Each structure stands twice: as C-alpha cells, then as structure tokens.
C-alpha cells in the first residue's frame, strides 16, 4: 500500500504505528483502512484525534467517517462536551459491521469459530478425533459454516467476510509423535487445505501456522497491552510459539519463526531432546495412558481437567523445567521484555505453569541477561481459532504492517 515518507509516530495500545494518510482522493481506500486501524486500536476516537494522528484534513476525515458509517463499520457515540468549542463525537468499531470465521486444525481436535468485527466470539463448534485427516476436516467445516452463519440474524449473514485457517505445517512429519497411522497422515502431503475449503465455501480463505495465529490473537485481542516485544509460547498437543518485535509479529524467512517445538532441552536422563517431548499435552496424555487412565478429557474438555491432579502436578514440574531452559536460551538471543505462556488447558493449570517456570528460570546463572517477565496468556483455548479468524479481518479492513498473511 502507498505510504507517506514523512511518517509521524503515534502510540497505540501495544505498538508504535508510524502511519500517515494522504489527502489525495486516489488513496481513499488506504485512508479508510488507516482510520479503521486507529479506531480499532484505540477503541474510541474523535474526528479531531484522527486528523491529528494521520495528517488528514478535517474535510477528508469527515468524508471517510461518513463512508465508514454508511457501511456500518463504525458507530458514533454520545457527544462529549469540553470546556470550549464544539462537542466531540467519539467513533468506535461497530461489532455487527462484519463477521469472520476461524478454523483451528489440531492434532487431537478442530475448532470452528465465528467472531464479530470487534473480535468477540459469537459461536463455536468443536470436533475431537484421535488424529486429523483432510476429509473429516473438510466435512466438519462444510457443515459447520452453515450452522454458524445461520446462527446470525438473517440481515447480518451476508457480512461474513472470510475464513482463516490455523494449522500445523507439514502434519505428516509428526506421525510418530501423534501416534497416528502413517498412511492416514500421509494424506496431508498432497492436500492444499486452503484450496479445498475455498471450493466448498463462498468466501476468501486464508492460511497461517497455528502457533503464529495464536500469537497474533494474543497480540491483537489479548489484555497485556503494554507488551510489545515478547516470546509467545502455546502449549497444545505439541508446543509452539511466536515472536513479537516492536508490536508486530516477526514471521521469519519461511513464516515459522518461534517454532519452539524442535528447540533442544535436557531430557529426563540429561540427554538432549526436543522441547515438544518435555512441554506438551502429548506428554501428559502418555503419562495418563501409562497409568491406565483415560486421557480424553484433555481434548474433550480443555477448560476443565479433573481426576488426575497428581499426574498434572508432576507434568507441570517437567514442563516448567523445560520452558525455563528454552526461555533463558531465547533471552540470550533476543532481549525479550516479556514471555507469555498460554495453551489449550485450564486457567489454573496455566497459572501453575507460569509460577513454576518463573521459579525454574531463577535457578539459572543469569549474569549478562535481563530476565524477561513471564506472564500468563489471556486468550486461552480459543487462541488459535481466534487468530485464524483475524486473518481475513486484517486483510480486508485493517492495516497490518508487520504480519504477512496468506490471502486467497
């Protein structure tokens, strides 16, 4: 998109966004996205604020605001009267202005979510399985989209603007770790899931790595608004993550930056193993099976684990030890201010992991390092699906200068 070289910096909730508008009519679409992005980040803005932050004239701002209001993308609030001059009218995002679908494809379950323009979940569907195959995912989405869209009032159904997919890359490479049949996981080798789903739904479809999508959800919708340089860790069937630098996601050369699973850490015998072998729900599943216990609650009710507190405590200690080693290694390379830990697990378990990881990190020799603050994630089990749904939101309506999206 065209940009003005004379950029002025304005502070948003989580990042500094040096963006300027243009008063040339040919850049109206860009200016609309710019205004929407600022209102989205700030929550409420008056016309005078938008003019000051973008460099757009008051007349241009008025035209853009009228256009966005006519499209039902923004709404006016009650006038706020100051000590002098005309009262200002705050603008905010209209939650019913647009809707987005997000699909999370996991190694043990899939989720399909519908969010509004403000990022609030409106409805969700979940499917558990021993391992995923393309046909079952396509069927789940094809029937699920109809159900979710029909949950909206008839007048709003045409405002569903796209489907985002969050999925692990190269699923077939994790057959052994997922305890899945080789022939079934090999079905993913020749599957272009985005194209397959685009053929069964009448909307644009986008694709992103699942852990990166979860990181995006924390960045955009999370509550740690002052965190703008952090390592994000998501504990699912495996463990993954993302890297946020100066308020934007750093995707890396292949879009896989922050793929923490292969990071080497010490195993039970002191020999190096991958982080995913020591910090993943898959490990707890194996511990449960070895003890003759049913692991299905891990996937069927990720917000409520019951009946195995003893093994959960043992697992948390293993996870914390591995995460602490990974965090110290990462902090030695990038001076992260924060580390945010989230996952498809109950909030109490997540809190215990954060507390235990903080303690484990302080056992290391940290001379020469400024240890990052370890925080709990604020999005939770829906992070990957919510991050997927944000892909069409940004691509169609907002300016995202840091994240590269795979658009249809």
mmCIF file of N, CA and C in Angstrom, residues 248-382:
data_model
loop_
_atom_site.group_PDB
_atom_site.id
_atom_site.type_symbol
_atom_site.label_atom_id
_atom_site.label_comp_id
_atom_site.label_asym_id
_atom_site.label_seq_id
_atom_site.Cartn_x
_atom_site.Cartn_y
_atom_site.Cartn_z
ATOM 1 N N UNK A 248 4.886 -5.974 16.445
ATOM 2 C CA UNK A 248 4.473 -6.727 15.261
ATOM 3 C C UNK A 248 5.034 -8.134 15.285
ATOM 4 N N UNK A 249 4.312 -9.044 14.669
ATOM 5 C CA UNK A 249 4.761 -10.435 14.611
ATOM 6 C C UNK A 249 5.915 -10.561 13.623
ATOM 7 N N UNK A 250 6.983 -11.182 14.070
ATOM 8 C CA UNK A 250 8.106 -11.492 13.188
ATOM 9 C C UNK A 250 7.934 -12.934 12.723
ATOM 10 N N UNK A 251 7.627 -13.107 11.440
ATOM 11 C CA UNK A 251 7.321 -14.434 10.916
ATOM 12 C C UNK A 251 8.553 -15.197 10.470
ATOM 13 N N UNK A 252 9.641 -14.485 10.135
ATOM 14 C CA UNK A 252 10.848 -15.162 9.701
ATOM 15 C C UNK A 252 10.850 -15.493 8.224
ATOM 16 N N UNK A 253 11.937 -16.097 7.787
ATOM 17 C CA UNK A 253 12.148 -16.388 6.371
ATOM 18 C C UNK A 253 11.068 -17.276 5.778
ATOM 19 N N UNK A 254 10.618 -18.285 6.522
ATOM 20 C CA UNK A 254 9.638 -19.228 5.996
ATOM 21 C C UNK A 254 8.297 -19.137 6.699
ATOM 22 N N UNK A 255 8.083 -18.088 7.505
ATOM 23 C CA UNK A 255 6.833 -17.947 8.228
ATOM 24 C C UNK A 255 6.749 -18.810 9.461
ATOM 25 N N UNK A 256 7.880 -19.360 9.908
ATOM 26 C CA UNK A 256 7.874 -20.328 11.006
ATOM 27 C C UNK A 256 8.710 -19.863 12.192
ATOM 28 N N UNK A 257 8.958 -18.548 12.294
ATOM 29 C CA UNK A 257 9.734 -18.043 13.430
ATOM 30 C C UNK A 257 8.985 -18.320 14.729
ATOM 31 N N UNK A 258 9.721 -18.683 15.755
ATOM 32 C CA UNK A 258 9.095 -19.006 17.025
ATOM 33 C C UNK A 258 8.574 -20.427 17.096
ATOM 34 N N UNK A 259 8.958 -21.268 16.139
ATOM 35 C CA UNK A 259 8.553 -22.682 16.189
ATOM 36 C C UNK A 259 9.400 -23.373 17.249
ATOM 37 N N UNK A 260 8.931 -23.342 18.470
ATOM 38 C CA UNK A 260 9.752 -23.744 19.601
ATOM 39 C C UNK A 260 9.870 -25.245 19.781
ATOM 40 N N UNK A 261 8.976 -26.005 19.180
ATOM 41 C CA UNK A 261 8.944 -27.445 19.398
ATOM 42 C C UNK A 261 10.279 -28.150 19.221
ATOM 43 N N UNK A 262 11.049 -27.861 18.164
ATOM 44 C CA UNK A 262 12.332 -28.554 17.960
ATOM 45 C C UNK A 262 13.476 -28.043 18.827
ATOM 46 N N UNK A 263 13.273 -27.010 19.638
ATOM 47 C CA UNK A 263 14.352 -26.449 20.441
ATOM 48 C C UNK A 263 14.924 -27.513 21.380
ATOM 49 N N UNK A 264 16.241 -27.709 21.388
ATOM 50 C CA UNK A 264 16.822 -28.754 22.252
ATOM 51 C C UNK A 264 16.836 -28.350 23.722
ATOM 52 N N UNK A 265 16.387 -29.264 24.574
ATOM 53 C CA UNK A 265 16.440 -29.091 26.023
ATOM 54 C C UNK A 265 16.891 -30.412 26.634
ATOM 55 N N UNK A 266 17.162 -30.420 27.927
ATOM 56 C CA UNK A 266 17.574 -31.640 28.605
ATOM 57 C C UNK A 266 16.393 -32.569 28.827
ATOM 58 N N UNK A 267 16.590 -33.853 28.530
ATOM 59 C CA UNK A 267 15.570 -34.850 28.807
ATOM 60 C C UNK A 267 15.696 -35.395 30.214
ATOM 61 N N UNK A 268 14.882 -36.404 30.525
ATOM 62 C CA UNK A 268 14.868 -36.978 31.870
ATOM 63 C C UNK A 268 16.226 -37.551 32.252
ATOM 64 N N UNK A 269 16.980 -38.053 31.264
ATOM 65 C CA UNK A 269 18.283 -38.654 31.539
ATOM 66 C C UNK A 269 19.433 -37.681 31.320
ATOM 67 N N UNK A 270 19.094 -36.415 31.101
ATOM 68 C CA UNK A 270 20.132 -35.409 30.894
ATOM 69 C C UNK A 270 20.568 -35.254 29.459
ATOM 70 N N UNK A 271 20.145 -36.170 28.590
ATOM 71 C CA UNK A 271 20.495 -36.080 27.173
ATOM 72 C C UNK A 271 19.555 -35.098 26.467
ATOM 73 N N UNK A 272 20.016 -34.485 25.366
ATOM 74 C CA UNK A 272 19.164 -33.510 24.675
ATOM 75 C C UNK A 272 17.976 -34.168 23.975
ATOM 76 N N UNK A 273 16.817 -33.542 24.121
ATOM 77 C CA UNK A 273 15.601 -33.932 23.412
ATOM 78 C C UNK A 273 14.950 -32.645 22.903
ATOM 79 N N UNK A 274 13.902 -32.780 22.107
ATOM 80 C CA UNK A 274 13.185 -31.593 21.644
ATOM 81 C C UNK A 274 12.235 -31.092 22.727
ATOM 82 N N UNK A 275 12.007 -29.787 22.734
ATOM 83 C CA UNK A 275 11.115 -29.185 23.722
ATOM 84 C C UNK A 275 9.735 -29.828 23.708
ATOM 85 N N UNK A 276 9.248 -30.216 22.527
ATOM 86 C CA UNK A 276 7.911 -30.799 22.438
ATOM 87 C C UNK A 276 7.813 -32.115 23.213
ATOM 88 N N UNK A 277 8.955 -32.767 23.467
ATOM 89 C CA UNK A 277 8.937 -34.006 24.240
ATOM 90 C C UNK A 277 8.822 -33.756 25.742
ATOM 91 N N UNK A 278 9.052 -32.503 26.175
ATOM 92 C CA UNK A 278 9.044 -32.189 27.602
ATOM 93 C C UNK A 278 8.007 -31.141 27.982
ATOM 94 N N UNK A 279 7.453 -30.453 27.012
ATOM 95 C CA UNK A 279 6.498 -29.372 27.312
ATOM 96 C C UNK A 279 5.343 -29.430 26.330
ATOM 97 N N UNK A 280 4.506 -30.439 26.457
ATOM 98 C CA UNK A 280 3.361 -30.582 25.568
ATOM 99 C C UNK A 280 2.302 -31.422 26.259
ATOM 100 N N UNK A 281 1.058 -31.239 25.836
ATOM 101 C CA UNK A 281 -0.030 -32.045 26.389
ATOM 102 C C UNK A 281 0.115 -33.501 25.957
ATOM 103 N N UNK A 282 0.795 -33.720 24.838
ATOM 104 C CA UNK A 282 1.060 -35.084 24.399
ATOM 105 C C UNK A 282 1.791 -35.878 25.484
ATOM 106 N N UNK A 283 2.727 -35.241 26.188
ATOM 107 C CA UNK A 283 3.452 -35.910 27.265
ATOM 108 C C UNK A 283 2.503 -36.316 28.387
ATOM 109 N N UNK A 284 1.588 -35.410 28.765
ATOM 110 C CA UNK A 284 0.621 -35.744 29.814
ATOM 111 C C UNK A 284 -0.308 -36.867 29.350
ATOM 112 N N UNK A 285 -0.682 -36.852 28.086
ATOM 113 C CA UNK A 285 -1.511 -37.941 27.550
ATOM 114 C C UNK A 285 -0.800 -39.284 27.718
ATOM 115 N N UNK A 286 0.472 -39.324 27.404
ATOM 116 C CA UNK A 286 1.223 -40.577 27.522
ATOM 117 C C UNK A 286 1.363 -40.999 28.983
ATOM 118 N N UNK A 287 1.530 -40.041 29.876
ATOM 119 C CA UNK A 287 1.608 -40.352 31.297
ATOM 120 C C UNK A 287 0.287 -40.947 31.790
ATOM 121 N N UNK A 288 -0.820 -40.411 31.320
ATOM 122 C CA UNK A 288 -2.124 -40.936 31.712
ATOM 123 C C UNK A 288 -2.327 -42.350 31.184
ATOM 124 N N UNK A 289 -1.986 -42.557 29.918
ATOM 125 C CA UNK A 289 -2.149 -43.890 29.323
ATOM 126 C C UNK A 289 -1.274 -44.913 30.059
ATOM 127 N N UNK A 290 -0.055 -44.516 30.393
ATOM 128 C CA UNK A 290 0.848 -45.437 31.098
ATOM 129 C C UNK A 290 0.289 -45.822 32.468
ATOM 130 N N UNK A 291 -0.509 -44.924 33.078
ATOM 131 C CA UNK A 291 -1.119 -45.214 34.367
ATOM 132 C C UNK A 291 -2.494 -45.827 34.251
ATOM 133 N N UNK A 292 -2.892 -46.205 33.020
ATOM 134 C CA UNK A 292 -4.189 -46.826 32.812
ATOM 135 C C UNK A 292 -5.362 -45.876 32.950
ATOM 136 N N UNK A 293 -5.122 -44.591 32.704
ATOM 137 C CA UNK A 293 -6.189 -43.600 32.849
ATOM 138 C C UNK A 293 -6.626 -43.078 31.481
ATOM 139 N N UNK A 294 -7.853 -42.595 31.419
ATOM 140 C CA UNK A 294 -8.446 -42.101 30.184
ATOM 141 C C UNK A 294 -7.966 -40.670 29.919
ATOM 142 N N UNK A 295 -7.264 -40.421 28.799
ATOM 143 C CA UNK A 295 -6.788 -39.064 28.517
ATOM 144 C C UNK A 295 -7.790 -38.193 27.757
ATOM 145 N N UNK A 296 -8.974 -38.723 27.415
ATOM 146 C CA UNK A 296 -9.905 -37.978 26.570
ATOM 147 C C UNK A 296 -10.319 -36.619 27.131
ATOM 148 N N UNK A 297 -10.394 -36.410 28.485
ATOM 149 C CA UNK A 297 -10.738 -35.068 28.963
ATOM 150 C C UNK A 297 -9.770 -33.979 28.514
ATOM 151 N N UNK A 298 -8.538 -34.350 28.200
ATOM 152 C CA UNK A 298 -7.576 -33.359 27.726
ATOM 153 C C UNK A 298 -8.065 -32.661 26.474
ATOM 154 N N UNK A 299 -8.769 -33.398 25.623
ATOM 155 C CA UNK A 299 -9.199 -32.852 24.340
ATOM 156 C C UNK A 299 -10.689 -32.519 24.323
ATOM 157 N N UNK A 300 -11.496 -33.301 25.049
ATOM 158 C CA UNK A 300 -12.943 -33.079 25.027
ATOM 159 C C UNK A 300 -13.372 -31.908 25.907
ATOM 160 N N UNK A 301 -12.636 -31.639 26.970
ATOM 161 C CA UNK A 301 -12.975 -30.524 27.866
ATOM 162 C C UNK A 301 -11.703 -29.804 28.290
ATOM 163 N N UNK A 302 -11.070 -29.090 27.357
ATOM 164 C CA UNK A 302 -9.765 -28.473 27.654
ATOM 165 C C UNK A 302 -9.810 -27.419 28.746
ATOM 166 N N UNK A 303 -10.988 -26.898 29.070
ATOM 167 C CA UNK A 303 -11.083 -25.891 30.129
ATOM 168 C C UNK A 303 -11.243 -26.515 31.511
ATOM 169 N N UNK A 304 -11.474 -27.826 31.558
ATOM 170 C CA UNK A 304 -11.735 -28.482 32.844
ATOM 171 C C UNK A 304 -11.090 -29.866 32.844
ATOM 172 N N UNK A 305 -9.945 -29.971 33.526
ATOM 173 C CA UNK A 305 -9.299 -31.270 33.705
ATOM 174 C C UNK A 305 -9.599 -31.750 35.121
ATOM 175 N N UNK A 306 -10.100 -32.953 35.228
ATOM 176 C CA UNK A 306 -10.424 -33.488 36.546
ATOM 177 C C UNK A 306 -10.020 -34.952 36.627
ATOM 178 N N UNK A 307 -9.644 -35.367 37.839
ATOM 179 C CA UNK A 307 -9.406 -36.773 38.081
ATOM 180 C C UNK A 307 -7.966 -37.216 37.988
ATOM 181 N N UNK A 308 -7.044 -36.293 37.678
ATOM 182 C CA UNK A 308 -5.639 -36.698 37.598
ATOM 183 C C UNK A 308 -4.730 -35.577 38.100
ATOM 184 N N UNK A 309 -5.092 -35.010 39.252
ATOM 185 C CA UNK A 309 -4.311 -33.903 39.815
ATOM 186 C C UNK A 309 -2.869 -34.295 40.119
ATOM 187 N N UNK A 310 -2.666 -35.564 40.539
ATOM 188 C CA UNK A 310 -1.313 -35.995 40.892
ATOM 189 C C UNK A 310 -0.395 -35.987 39.676
ATOM 190 N N UNK A 311 -0.869 -36.555 38.571
ATOM 191 C CA UNK A 311 -0.057 -36.573 37.351
ATOM 192 C C UNK A 311 0.078 -35.176 36.759
ATOM 193 N N UNK A 312 -0.961 -34.367 36.891
ATOM 194 C CA UNK A 312 -0.881 -32.998 36.376
ATOM 195 C C UNK A 312 0.217 -32.221 37.090
ATOM 196 N N UNK A 313 0.341 -32.397 38.398
ATOM 197 C CA UNK A 313 1.386 -31.708 39.153
ATOM 198 C C UNK A 313 2.775 -32.166 38.714
ATOM 199 N N UNK A 314 2.937 -33.468 38.495
ATOM 200 C CA UNK A 314 4.214 -33.992 38.017
ATOM 201 C C UNK A 314 4.527 -33.448 36.628
ATOM 202 N N UNK A 315 3.505 -33.399 35.781
ATOM 203 C CA UNK A 315 3.686 -32.889 34.415
ATOM 204 C C UNK A 315 4.062 -31.416 34.427
ATOM 205 N N UNK A 316 3.414 -30.621 35.273
ATOM 206 C CA UNK A 316 3.711 -29.186 35.355
ATOM 207 C C UNK A 316 5.172 -28.964 35.712
ATOM 208 N N UNK A 317 5.719 -29.766 36.630
ATOM 209 C CA UNK A 317 7.120 -29.629 37.012
ATOM 210 C C UNK A 317 8.040 -29.911 35.827
ATOM 211 N N UNK A 318 7.713 -30.926 35.023
ATOM 212 C CA UNK A 318 8.523 -31.254 33.847
ATOM 213 C C UNK A 318 8.447 -30.116 32.830
ATOM 214 N N UNK A 319 7.227 -29.637 32.587
ATOM 215 C CA UNK A 319 7.020 -28.555 31.619
ATOM 216 C C UNK A 319 7.781 -27.308 32.036
ATOM 217 N N UNK A 320 7.676 -26.939 33.305
ATOM 218 C CA UNK A 320 8.323 -25.720 33.778
ATOM 219 C C UNK A 320 9.843 -25.795 33.630
ATOM 220 N N UNK A 321 10.424 -26.947 33.936
ATOM 221 C CA UNK A 321 11.864 -27.091 33.793
ATOM 222 C C UNK A 321 12.323 -26.916 32.359
ATOM 223 N N UNK A 322 11.563 -27.500 31.424
ATOM 224 C CA UNK A 322 11.929 -27.387 30.006
ATOM 225 C C UNK A 322 11.707 -25.974 29.484
ATOM 226 N N UNK A 323 10.587 -25.354 29.864
ATOM 227 C CA UNK A 323 10.302 -23.995 29.394
ATOM 228 C C UNK A 323 11.334 -23.005 29.920
ATOM 229 N N UNK A 324 11.746 -23.170 31.167
ATOM 230 C CA UNK A 324 12.745 -22.250 31.729
ATOM 231 C C UNK A 324 14.038 -22.299 30.921
ATOM 232 N N UNK A 325 14.476 -23.507 30.547
ATOM 233 C CA UNK A 325 15.690 -23.621 29.753
ATOM 234 C C UNK A 325 15.508 -22.965 28.390
ATOM 235 N N UNK A 326 14.350 -23.175 27.770
ATOM 236 C CA UNK A 326 14.082 -22.578 26.467
ATOM 237 C C UNK A 326 14.029 -21.059 26.562
ATOM 238 N N UNK A 327 13.441 -20.544 27.622
ATOM 239 C CA UNK A 327 13.303 -19.094 27.775
ATOM 240 C C UNK A 327 14.664 -18.435 27.979
ATOM 241 N N UNK A 328 15.515 -19.030 28.802
ATOM 242 C CA UNK A 328 16.845 -18.467 29.014
ATOM 243 C C UNK A 328 17.634 -18.463 27.703
ATOM 244 N N UNK A 329 17.523 -19.541 26.936
ATOM 245 C CA UNK A 329 18.216 -19.595 25.640
ATOM 246 C C UNK A 329 17.707 -18.511 24.704
ATOM 247 N N UNK A 330 16.372 -18.342 24.651
ATOM 248 C CA UNK A 330 15.792 -17.333 23.763
ATOM 249 C C UNK A 330 16.176 -15.923 24.198
ATOM 250 N N UNK A 331 16.183 -15.674 25.512
ATOM 251 C CA UNK A 331 16.513 -14.345 26.012
ATOM 252 C C UNK A 331 17.961 -13.976 25.743
ATOM 253 N N UNK A 332 18.831 -14.985 25.595
ATOM 254 C CA UNK A 332 20.228 -14.710 25.278
ATOM 255 C C UNK A 332 20.401 -14.248 23.833
ATOM 256 N N UNK A 333 19.410 -14.516 22.991
ATOM 257 C CA UNK A 333 19.489 -14.132 21.584
ATOM 258 C C UNK A 333 18.725 -12.841 21.320
ATOM 259 N N UNK A 334 17.509 -12.752 21.855
ATOM 260 C CA UNK A 334 16.686 -11.552 21.712
ATOM 261 C C UNK A 334 16.327 -11.073 23.108
ATOM 262 N N UNK A 335 16.515 -9.809 23.364
ATOM 263 C CA UNK A 335 16.277 -9.238 24.686
ATOM 264 C C UNK A 335 14.772 -9.052 24.901
ATOM 265 N N UNK A 336 14.069 -10.169 25.049
ATOM 266 C CA UNK A 336 12.624 -10.108 25.233
ATOM 267 C C UNK A 336 12.284 -9.422 26.558
ATOM 268 N N UNK A 337 11.303 -8.555 26.495
ATOM 269 C CA UNK A 337 10.823 -7.911 27.710
ATOM 270 C C UNK A 337 9.879 -8.836 28.480
ATOM 271 N N UNK A 338 9.097 -9.599 27.725
ATOM 272 C CA UNK A 338 8.117 -10.491 28.339
ATOM 273 C C UNK A 338 8.139 -11.852 27.647
ATOM 274 N N UNK A 339 7.700 -12.853 28.364
ATOM 275 C CA UNK A 339 7.358 -14.158 27.797
ATOM 276 C C UNK A 339 5.916 -14.437 28.211
ATOM 277 N N UNK A 340 5.073 -14.752 27.248
ATOM 278 C CA UNK A 340 3.661 -15.018 27.519
ATOM 279 C C UNK A 340 3.393 -16.495 27.256
ATOM 280 N N UNK A 341 2.877 -17.183 28.263
ATOM 281 C CA UNK A 341 2.600 -18.617 28.167
ATOM 282 C C UNK A 341 1.092 -18.840 28.156
ATOM 283 N N UNK A 342 0.606 -19.509 27.121
ATOM 284 C CA UNK A 342 -0.815 -19.842 27.020
ATOM 285 C C UNK A 342 -0.930 -21.276 26.543
ATOM 286 N N UNK A 343 -2.149 -21.738 26.352
ATOM 287 C CA UNK A 343 -2.305 -23.098 25.868
ATOM 288 C C UNK A 343 -3.745 -23.575 25.916
ATOM 289 N N UNK A 344 -3.949 -24.754 25.369
ATOM 290 C CA UNK A 344 -5.257 -25.373 25.389
ATOM 291 C C UNK A 344 -5.450 -26.149 26.667
ATOM 292 N N UNK A 345 -5.488 -25.427 27.780
ATOM 293 C CA UNK A 345 -5.528 -26.047 29.100
ATOM 294 C C UNK A 345 -6.264 -25.127 30.070
ATOM 295 N N UNK A 346 -6.696 -25.650 31.225
ATOM 296 C CA UNK A 346 -7.431 -24.823 32.186
ATOM 297 C C UNK A 346 -6.599 -23.648 32.694
ATOM 298 N N UNK A 347 -7.292 -22.578 33.064
ATOM 299 C CA UNK A 347 -6.583 -21.379 33.517
ATOM 300 C C UNK A 347 -5.760 -21.650 34.778
ATOM 301 N N UNK A 348 -6.259 -22.502 35.668
ATOM 302 C CA UNK A 348 -5.497 -22.823 36.871
ATOM 303 C C UNK A 348 -4.211 -23.552 36.567
ATOM 304 N N UNK A 349 -4.266 -24.482 35.610
ATOM 305 C CA UNK A 349 -3.057 -25.199 35.187
ATOM 306 C C UNK A 349 -2.073 -24.231 34.555
ATOM 307 N N UNK A 350 -2.579 -23.328 33.719
ATOM 308 C CA UNK A 350 -1.711 -22.335 33.084
ATOM 309 C C UNK A 350 -1.030 -21.472 34.142
ATOM 310 N N UNK A 351 -1.774 -21.042 35.155
ATOM 311 C CA UNK A 351 -1.195 -20.218 36.209
ATOM 312 C C UNK A 351 -0.102 -20.971 36.966
ATOM 313 N N UNK A 352 -0.331 -22.247 37.218
ATOM 314 C CA UNK A 352 0.682 -23.051 37.915
ATOM 315 C C UNK A 352 1.942 -23.209 37.067
ATOM 316 N N UNK A 353 1.773 -23.369 35.755
ATOM 317 C CA UNK A 353 2.936 -23.480 34.862
ATOM 318 C C UNK A 353 3.743 -22.188 34.875
ATOM 319 N N UNK A 354 3.047 -21.044 34.824
ATOM 320 C CA UNK A 354 3.734 -19.750 34.843
ATOM 321 C C UNK A 354 4.528 -19.585 36.143
ATOM 322 N N UNK A 355 3.899 -19.883 37.271
ATOM 323 C CA UNK A 355 4.576 -19.750 38.570
ATOM 324 C C UNK A 355 5.789 -20.664 38.653
ATOM 325 N N UNK A 356 5.622 -21.923 38.244
ATOM 326 C CA UNK A 356 6.720 -22.880 38.320
ATOM 327 C C UNK A 356 7.848 -22.513 37.354
ATOM 328 N N UNK A 357 7.514 -21.987 36.180
ATOM 329 C CA UNK A 357 8.538 -21.605 35.202
ATOM 330 C C UNK A 357 9.346 -20.416 35.694
ATOM 331 N N UNK A 358 8.674 -19.458 36.328
ATOM 332 C CA UNK A 358 9.404 -18.329 36.915
ATOM 333 C C UNK A 358 10.454 -18.819 37.913
ATOM 334 N N UNK A 359 10.035 -19.746 38.777
ATOM 335 C CA UNK A 359 10.958 -20.264 39.788
ATOM 336 C C UNK A 359 12.109 -21.024 39.151
ATOM 337 N N UNK A 360 11.815 -21.835 38.130
ATOM 338 C CA UNK A 360 12.864 -22.616 37.455
ATOM 339 C C UNK A 360 13.847 -21.703 36.745
ATOM 340 N N UNK A 361 13.360 -20.626 36.137
ATOM 341 C CA UNK A 361 14.256 -19.721 35.413
ATOM 342 C C UNK A 361 15.264 -19.087 36.361
ATOM 343 N N UNK A 362 14.844 -18.770 37.567
ATOM 344 C CA UNK A 362 15.740 -18.107 38.512
ATOM 345 C C UNK A 362 16.819 -19.035 39.056
ATOM 346 N N UNK A 363 16.750 -20.319 38.757
ATOM 347 C CA UNK A 363 17.800 -21.255 39.164
ATOM 348 C C UNK A 363 19.002 -21.192 38.225
ATOM 349 N N UNK A 364 18.842 -20.543 37.067
ATOM 350 C CA UNK A 364 19.937 -20.466 36.101
ATOM 351 C C UNK A 364 20.878 -19.307 36.437
ATOM 352 N N UNK A 365 22.080 -19.407 35.936
ATOM 353 C CA UNK A 365 23.036 -18.309 36.040
ATOM 354 C C UNK A 365 22.634 -17.268 34.997
ATOM 355 N N UNK A 366 22.077 -16.175 35.448
ATOM 356 C CA UNK A 366 21.519 -15.165 34.543
ATOM 357 C C UNK A 366 22.444 -13.964 34.390
ATOM 358 N N UNK A 367 23.699 -14.105 34.777
ATOM 359 C CA UNK A 367 24.629 -12.992 34.595
ATOM 360 C C UNK A 367 24.743 -12.645 33.117
ATOM 361 N N UNK A 368 24.642 -11.361 32.827
ATOM 362 C CA UNK A 368 24.700 -10.902 31.445
ATOM 363 C C UNK A 368 23.349 -10.862 30.764
ATOM 364 N N UNK A 369 22.299 -11.314 31.454
ATOM 365 C CA UNK A 369 20.943 -11.313 30.892
ATOM 366 C C UNK A 369 20.018 -10.482 31.757
ATOM 367 N N UNK A 370 19.056 -9.866 31.137
ATOM 368 C CA UNK A 370 17.957 -9.226 31.850
ATOM 369 C C UNK A 370 16.767 -10.173 31.711
ATOM 370 N N UNK A 371 16.480 -10.964 32.739
ATOM 371 C CA UNK A 371 15.439 -11.982 32.581
ATOM 372 C C UNK A 371 14.083 -11.369 32.237
ATOM 373 N N UNK A 372 13.384 -11.929 31.275
ATOM 374 C CA UNK A 372 12.074 -11.388 30.907
ATOM 375 C C UNK A 372 11.036 -11.697 31.974
ATOM 376 N N UNK A 373 9.997 -10.890 32.007
ATOM 377 C CA UNK A 373 8.869 -11.151 32.898
ATOM 378 C C UNK A 373 7.979 -12.209 32.249
ATOM 379 N N UNK A 374 7.655 -13.248 32.983
ATOM 380 C CA UNK A 374 6.824 -14.337 32.465
ATOM 381 C C UNK A 374 5.381 -14.090 32.873
ATOM 382 N N UNK A 375 4.498 -14.041 31.880
ATOM 383 C CA UNK A 375 3.094 -13.702 32.102
ATOM 384 C C UNK A 375 2.185 -14.800 31.584
ATOM 385 N N UNK A 376 1.008 -14.963 32.166
ATOM 386 C CA UNK A 376 0.033 -15.903 31.603
ATOM 387 C C UNK A 376 -0.653 -15.300 30.392
ATOM 388 N N UNK A 377 -0.954 -16.123 29.398
ATOM 389 C CA UNK A 377 -1.736 -15.654 28.264
ATOM 390 C C UNK A 377 -3.137 -15.269 28.692
ATOM 391 N N UNK A 378 -3.811 -14.503 27.862
ATOM 392 C CA UNK A 378 -5.140 -14.007 28.225
ATOM 393 C C UNK A 378 -6.221 -14.428 27.236
ATOM 394 N N UNK A 379 -5.865 -15.232 26.235
ATOM 395 C CA UNK A 379 -6.848 -15.660 25.246
ATOM 396 C C UNK A 379 -7.307 -17.090 25.507
ATOM 397 N N UNK A 380 -6.349 -17.984 25.785
ATOM 398 C CA UNK A 380 -6.709 -19.326 26.205
ATOM 399 C C UNK A 380 -6.945 -20.310 25.090
ATOM 400 N N UNK A 381 -7.878 -21.230 25.326
ATOM 401 C CA UNK A 381 -8.053 -22.377 24.437
ATOM 402 C C UNK A 381 -8.475 -21.993 23.030
ATOM 403 N N UNK A 382 -9.093 -20.824 22.857
ATOM 404 C CA UNK A 382 -9.553 -20.401 21.531
ATOM 405 C C UNK A 382 -8.507 -19.583 20.777
#
